Amino acid sequence: MESEHLSIHSVKELLSGEKIPALGFGVYRNQGPTVVSACSAALEAGYRHIDSAQLYGNEMEVAEALSKSGLKREEVFITTKILSKDWNNVASCVQGSLQRFSAHDTDGFTFGVPDLLLIHDPRINPEDRLSMWKDVLKARDDGFVKSVGVSNFAVRHLEQIVAAGLELPVVNQIELHPFCQRRDIVEWCTKRCIVVEAYCPLVRGKYWDNPTLLNLSNKYQRDIGHILVRWSLQKGHIPLPKSSRPHRIKSNANVYDFHITIEDMEALDALDEGDNGAIAGWNPPLNVP
C-alpha cells in the first residue's frame, strides 16, 4: 500500500488472511452514552475499525453504535482485548465479550464474533504468558474470534512465542508516535508481516508545542493532529486516534488529501526519544521477562 494512494478505505492484510482497515478509532476512557455517540460519529465519518477492550468497559456500547449505524456487521472491524491477569481464564473472558457484544442483536443485526482479540499486556511470567497465548489461539480455532494478536509486547516477548514453536500474532498494538517510535519492535514485526497498530498517535496533546510539529502544521496548513496521524499512516502503522467530540473525530480522519514529503518524514523521525518519549504507562515494561 503506497502512502501516496492512501484513503479512508485502505486496508492491510493480516497473516490470518483477514483484512483490517488502515485507520482505527480508539475508545479508551470513553464510557456509557459517550461511547455510543463517539462510535456513531466515527462510523458516520467513514471509520470502519473500532478498537475496544474488556478493560475499557464499553464493548456493549460499541456494539450498540454499530447496530444503530445501518452498516452491515462485516463492514466494520472490531477489536477487543483481554488483560494478562486473566491468563488462566481466557475461555470465560471470551464468552463474556461475546455476551456483551451480542447484547444489542436484533432481527436485523447480529454481531457474531470479534474480528481481532489481543492479549492486552505481557505483565505475567513467560510460562503463563505462553499458556495464555495457546488459549487465545484455541479461542480462534474454536470460532469465537477471527484473528488474534498481542498488545504492548516487546521483542523478547515475541521471541518467546517463536521459541515455543507457536503461531505468531497477526498484530502487535503499541504506543507509537514520533516521540516514541519503538524501532526495535516495529522492525521485528515488519520483517515477519505482523501489523503494528499505534495507540496514542495524537500524543494526548503533550508535544503539540514542539517546533517541528508547529512548522509542519504551518507548512501543510493542517492541524498537528493531521500531521501525527498522517505520519503514522505513511510509516505503515495503523493509528488509533481517539476522541469523544464529533468534530474532532471527523477531523482526525481528514488526512487523505495531503502527503508528507520524505524530508519532512525524516524530520519527524528525528523527534524520537525512545522510552523517554512515551506518555502511557502501558509501554512494554523493561522489568517483565
Short mmCIF file of C-alpha atoms in Angstrom, two decimals, residues 92-250:
data_model
loop_
_atom_site.label_atom_id
_atom_site.label_comp_id
_atom_site.label_asym_id
_atom_site.label_seq_id
_atom_site.Cartn_x
_atom_site.Cartn_y
_atom_site.Cartn_z
CA SER A 92 -14.61 -17.39 30.20
CA CYS A 93 -13.36 -13.92 29.28
CA VAL A 94 -14.00 -14.56 25.60
CA GLN A 95 -17.54 -15.71 26.35
CA GLY A 96 -18.07 -12.57 28.43
CA SER A 97 -17.06 -10.40 25.49
CA LEU A 98 -19.35 -12.34 23.16
CA GLN A 99 -22.27 -11.80 25.51
CA ARG A 100 -21.64 -8.07 25.77
CA PHE A 101 -21.13 -7.62 22.04
CA SER A 102 -24.37 -9.51 21.32
CA ALA A 103 -26.46 -7.52 23.83
CA HIS A 104 -27.90 -5.35 21.04
CA ASP A 105 -28.54 -8.08 18.50
CA THR A 106 -31.87 -7.67 16.71
CA ASP A 107 -33.71 -9.39 13.91
CA GLY A 108 -31.80 -7.15 11.54
CA PHE A 109 -28.38 -7.16 13.18
CA THR A 110 -26.21 -9.91 14.64
CA PHE A 111 -22.78 -9.05 16.00
CA GLY A 112 -21.27 -12.51 15.71
CA VAL A 113 -17.65 -12.63 16.88
CA PRO A 114 -14.89 -10.01 17.22
CA ASP A 115 -12.58 -9.61 14.26
CA LEU A 116 -9.50 -9.42 16.46
CA LEU A 117 -8.68 -10.47 20.02
CA LEU A 118 -5.49 -9.22 21.67
CA ILE A 119 -3.65 -10.09 24.85
CA HIS A 120 -3.68 -6.59 26.32
CA ASP A 121 -0.30 -6.71 28.07
CA PRO A 122 2.64 -9.04 28.79
CA ARG A 123 2.78 -8.47 32.56
CA ILE A 124 2.91 -12.09 33.69
CA ASN A 125 5.71 -14.64 33.74
CA PRO A 126 6.76 -16.23 30.43
CA GLU A 127 5.23 -19.63 31.16
CA ASP A 128 1.81 -18.19 31.98
CA ARG A 129 2.02 -15.81 29.02
CA LEU A 130 2.66 -18.69 26.61
CA SER A 131 -0.17 -20.66 28.20
CA MET A 132 -2.45 -17.67 27.66
CA TRP A 133 -1.36 -17.37 24.03
CA LYS A 134 -2.20 -21.03 23.45
CA ASP A 135 -5.68 -20.45 24.90
CA VAL A 136 -6.16 -17.37 22.71
CA LEU A 137 -5.21 -19.44 19.66
CA LYS A 138 -7.71 -22.08 20.76
CA ALA A 139 -10.45 -19.44 21.02
CA ARG A 140 -9.74 -18.55 17.42
CA ASP A 141 -9.64 -22.18 16.31
CA ASP A 142 -12.97 -22.76 18.08
CA GLY A 143 -14.52 -19.94 16.04
CA PHE A 144 -15.01 -17.39 18.84
CA VAL A 145 -12.81 -14.75 17.15
CA LYS A 146 -11.42 -14.36 13.64
CA SER A 147 -7.82 -13.28 14.32
CA VAL A 148 -5.57 -12.99 17.36
CA GLY A 149 -2.67 -10.80 18.40
CA VAL A 150 -0.97 -9.01 21.25
CA SER A 151 -0.51 -5.55 22.67
CA ASN A 152 2.41 -3.90 24.46
CA PHE A 153 4.71 -6.83 23.69
CA ALA A 154 8.45 -6.16 23.49
CA VAL A 155 10.71 -8.10 21.13
CA ARG A 156 11.71 -10.55 23.87
CA HIS A 157 8.06 -11.43 24.50
CA LEU A 158 7.51 -12.08 20.80
CA GLU A 159 10.68 -14.14 20.53
CA GLN A 160 9.41 -16.37 23.33
CA ILE A 161 6.41 -17.22 21.16
CA VAL A 162 8.75 -18.14 18.31
CA ALA A 163 10.99 -20.20 20.60
CA ALA A 164 7.96 -22.14 21.80
CA GLY A 165 7.11 -23.03 18.21
CA LEU A 166 3.75 -21.28 18.38
CA GLU A 167 1.93 -19.34 15.70
CA LEU A 168 2.80 -15.65 15.51
CA PRO A 169 0.31 -12.93 16.45
CA VAL A 170 -1.11 -11.05 13.48
CA VAL A 171 -0.95 -7.68 15.29
CA ASN A 172 1.14 -6.02 17.97
CA GLN A 173 -0.52 -2.86 19.27
CA ILE A 174 1.90 -0.48 21.00
CA GLU A 175 2.27 3.18 21.91
CA LEU A 176 3.74 4.67 18.77
CA HIS A 177 4.25 8.25 17.58
CA PRO A 178 7.20 10.42 16.50
CA PHE A 179 8.41 10.84 20.10
CA CYS A 180 8.27 7.11 20.95
CA GLN A 181 8.90 5.04 17.84
CA ARG A 182 9.91 1.66 19.34
CA ARG A 183 12.01 0.94 16.26
CA ASP A 184 13.20 -2.45 17.52
CA ILE A 185 9.63 -3.70 17.88
CA VAL A 186 8.49 -2.20 14.58
CA GLU A 187 11.44 -3.72 12.70
CA TRP A 188 10.94 -7.15 14.26
CA CYS A 189 7.23 -7.17 13.48
CA THR A 190 7.59 -5.77 9.97
CA LYS A 191 10.11 -8.46 8.99
CA ARG A 192 7.55 -11.08 10.00
CA CYS A 193 4.50 -9.38 8.44
CA ILE A 194 2.98 -8.62 11.84
CA VAL A 195 0.85 -5.49 11.56
CA VAL A 196 1.80 -2.74 14.02
CA GLU A 197 -1.04 -0.70 15.49
CA ALA A 198 -0.26 2.68 17.03
CA TYR A 199 -2.13 3.87 20.09
CA CYS A 200 -1.67 7.41 21.43
CA PRO A 201 -0.92 8.63 17.89
CA LEU A 202 -2.00 12.15 18.92
CA VAL A 203 0.31 12.04 21.99
CA ARG A 204 -2.64 13.30 24.07
CA GLY A 205 -1.62 16.80 23.07
CA LYS A 206 1.58 16.64 25.11
CA TYR A 207 4.05 17.61 22.39
CA TRP A 208 1.86 19.90 20.32
CA ASP A 209 4.11 22.85 21.08
CA ASN A 210 7.08 21.10 19.51
CA PRO A 211 8.74 23.42 16.94
CA THR A 212 8.95 20.73 14.25
CA LEU A 213 5.25 19.95 14.56
CA LEU A 214 4.36 23.63 14.55
CA ASN A 215 6.49 24.26 11.46
CA LEU A 216 4.96 21.34 9.56
CA SER A 217 1.46 22.34 10.62
CA ASN A 218 2.11 25.76 9.15
CA LYS A 219 3.78 24.38 6.00
CA TYR A 220 0.95 21.99 5.14
CA GLN A 221 -1.80 24.20 6.55
CA ARG A 222 -3.07 21.27 8.59
CA ASP A 223 -3.51 20.95 12.32
CA ILE A 224 -0.97 19.00 14.34
CA GLY A 225 -3.33 16.05 14.76
CA HIS A 226 -3.41 15.65 10.99
CA ILE A 227 0.39 15.67 10.80
CA LEU A 228 0.67 13.00 13.50
CA VAL A 229 -1.96 10.67 12.04
CA ARG A 230 -0.57 11.10 8.53
CA TRP A 231 2.97 10.33 9.77
CA SER A 232 1.69 7.08 11.28
CA LEU A 233 -0.13 6.08 8.10
CA GLN A 234 2.86 6.81 5.91
CA LYS A 235 5.10 4.77 8.23
CA GLY A 236 2.81 1.82 7.57
CA HIS A 237 1.30 1.70 11.06
CA ILE A 238 -2.40 1.60 11.89
CA PRO A 239 -3.08 4.69 14.02
CA LEU A 240 -5.92 4.58 16.55
CA PRO A 241 -6.83 8.21 17.26
CA LYS A 242 -9.48 8.71 19.93
CA SER A 243 -11.84 11.50 20.87
CA SER A 244 -15.34 11.91 22.26
CA ARG A 245 -16.03 15.09 20.27
CA PRO A 246 -17.70 14.54 16.89
CA HIS A 247 -15.89 17.39 15.15
CA ARG A 248 -12.50 16.08 16.29
CA ILE A 249 -13.41 12.52 15.35
CA LYS A 250 -14.25 13.66 11.84
#
